[in-house]
C-alpha positions in Angstrom: 59.0 82.4 156.6 59.0 81.3 153.0 55.9 83.4 152.4 57.5 86.5 153.6 60.5 85.9 151.4 58.3 85.4 148.4 56.3 88.5 149.0 59.5 90.5 149.5 61.0 89.2 146.2 57.7 89.9 144.4 57.4 93.5 145.8 61.1 94.3 145.1 61.6 92.6 141.8 62.2 95.8 140.0 64.9 96.7 142.5 66.6 93.4 141.8 66.3 93.9 138.0 68.0 97.3 138.2 71.3 95.9 139.4 73.1 94.1 136.7 76.2 92.1 137.3 79.5 93.7 136.4 80.9 93.0 132.9 83.9 90.9 134.1 82.0 88.8 136.6 81.5 85.8 134.3 85.1 85.9 133.1 86.3 86.0 136.7 84.1 83.0 137.6 85.4 81.2 134.6 89.0 81.8 135.6 88.3 80.6 139.2 86.7 77.4 137.8 89.7 76.9 135.5 92.0 77.4 138.5 90.1 74.8 140.5 90.3 72.3 137.6 94.1 72.7 137.3 94.5 72.4 141.1 92.4 69.3 141.1 94.5 67.9 138.2 97.6 68.6 140.2 96.1 67.0 143.3 95.3 63.9 141.2 99.0 63.7 140.1 100.2 63.7 143.7 98.6 60.4 144.7 100.2 58.8 141.7 103.6 60.1 142.8 102.8 59.0 146.3 101.8 55.6 145.0 105.0 55.4 143.0 107.1 56.2 146.1 105.3 53.7 148.2 105.8 51.0 145.6 109.6 51.9 145.4 109.9 51.8 149.2 108.0 48.4 149.4 110.4 47.0 146.7 113.4 48.1 148.7 112.0 46.5 151.8 111.4 43.3 149.9 114.9 43.3 148.4 116.5 43.9 151.9 114.4 41.1 153.3 115.5 38.7 150.6 119.2 39.7 151.1 118.9 39.3 154.9 117.3 35.8 154.5 120.0 34.7 152.0 122.8 36.0 154.2 121.3 34.2 157.2 121.3 31.0 155.3 124.9 31.5 154.3 125.9 32.1 157.9 124.0 28.9 159.0 126.3 26.8 156.8 128.7 26.8 159.8 127.8 23.4 161.1 128.3 22.7 164.8 129.2 19.5 166.5 125.9 19.4 168.2 124.2 19.4 164.8 125.9 16.1 164.0 126.0 14.3 167.4 124.8 15.7 170.7 126.9 13.3 172.8 130.1 14.3 171.1 129.1 17.9 171.5 128.8 17.4 175.3 132.3 15.8 175.4 133.8 18.6 173.3 132.3 21.3 175.6 133.6 19.4 178.7 137.1 19.0 177.2 137.1 22.7 176.1 136.4 23.8 179.6 139.1 21.7 181.1 141.6 22.8 178.4 140.9 26.5 179.2 141.4 25.8 182.9 144.7 23.9 182.3 145.9 26.6 179.9 145.3 29.2 182.6 147.3 27.1 185.0 150.1 26.7 182.5 150.2 30.5 181.9 150.8 31.0 185.6 153.9 28.9 185.5 155.1 30.7 182.3 156.9 33.3 184.3 159.1 30.7 186.0 160.0 28.8 182.9 159.5 30.9 179.8 161.5 28.6 177.4 159.6 25.6 178.5 156.3 27.5 178.1 157.2 28.5 174.5 157.8 24.9 173.6 154.5 23.8 175.2 152.5 26.5 173.5 154.0 25.6 170.1 152.7 22.0 170.6 149.3 23.3 171.5 149.2 25.7 168.6 149.7 22.7 166.2 146.8 20.9 167.8 144.7 24.1 167.6 145.5 24.5 163.9 144.5 20.9 163.3 141.2 21.4 165.2 140.4 24.5 163.1 141.1 22.6 159.9 138.7 19.9 161.0 136.1 22.5 162.0 136.2 24.1 158.5 136.1 20.6 156.9 133.0 19.6 158.9 130.2 21.2 156.7 131.5 19.8 153.5 132.6 16.4 154.7 130.6 13.3 153.5 131.3 11.5 156.8 130.6 14.2 159.4 130.5 11.8 162.3 134.0 10.8 161.6 135.2 14.4 161.5 133.3 15.1 164.7 135.0 12.2 166.4 138.4 13.5 165.2 137.6 16.9 166.6 136.7 15.5 170.0 139.8 13.3 169.9 141.9 16.4 169.2 140.4 18.1 172.2 141.1 15.0 174.3 144.7 15.0 173.1 145.1 18.7 173.9 143.8 18.0 177.4 146.2 15.1 177.9 149.1 17.2 176.6 148.3 20.0 179.0 148.1 17.6 181.9 151.5 16.2 181.0 153.0 19.7 180.6 151.7 20.7 184.0 153.1 17.6 185.5 156.5 18.3 183.9 156.4 21.9 185.2 155.6 20.7 188.7 158.4 18.1 188.6 160.8 20.9 187.4 159.7 23.1 190.2 160.1 20.3 192.8 163.6 19.5 191.4 164.6 23.2 191.7 163.3 23.4 195.3 165.1 20.2 196.3 168.4 21.4 194.7 168.1 24.8 196.4 168.1 23.3 199.9 
């Protein structure tokens, strides 16, 4: 096949030489090459811009990660009773459950004796305020065990107070029933 092509070119060389390229061909080729060079230069700039955007995005992600970790550490400054003493934490959970139960019972009797209920809830509110003060003091206290004991004792006093209040309400109800007969 190569031989045929060679012979064809040799035989028709004069026909090839007759045709000359147009005058503006080389200028057109040069313009196309220049256009390709400028396009390649622009394409090279895009990866730099993309790299810049990727680095900015990575920086933002890193900043958000650091802020998230820092905020998480600030939130973990809320010290729980279980962090200081697990046994006291169990007592506190037990007392809190009983207190909730007794408060619900006390609320049921509130409709029968609203004045008495207001007095009882005022006493409980004072104890709740004291408990909240102790809870806020716990993370900064040098003697955290002492504060935890005071918190558990506060819950125990709340429970005893609620039991006494329920006993008083039951006695008042019994007295009213006896006097109605």
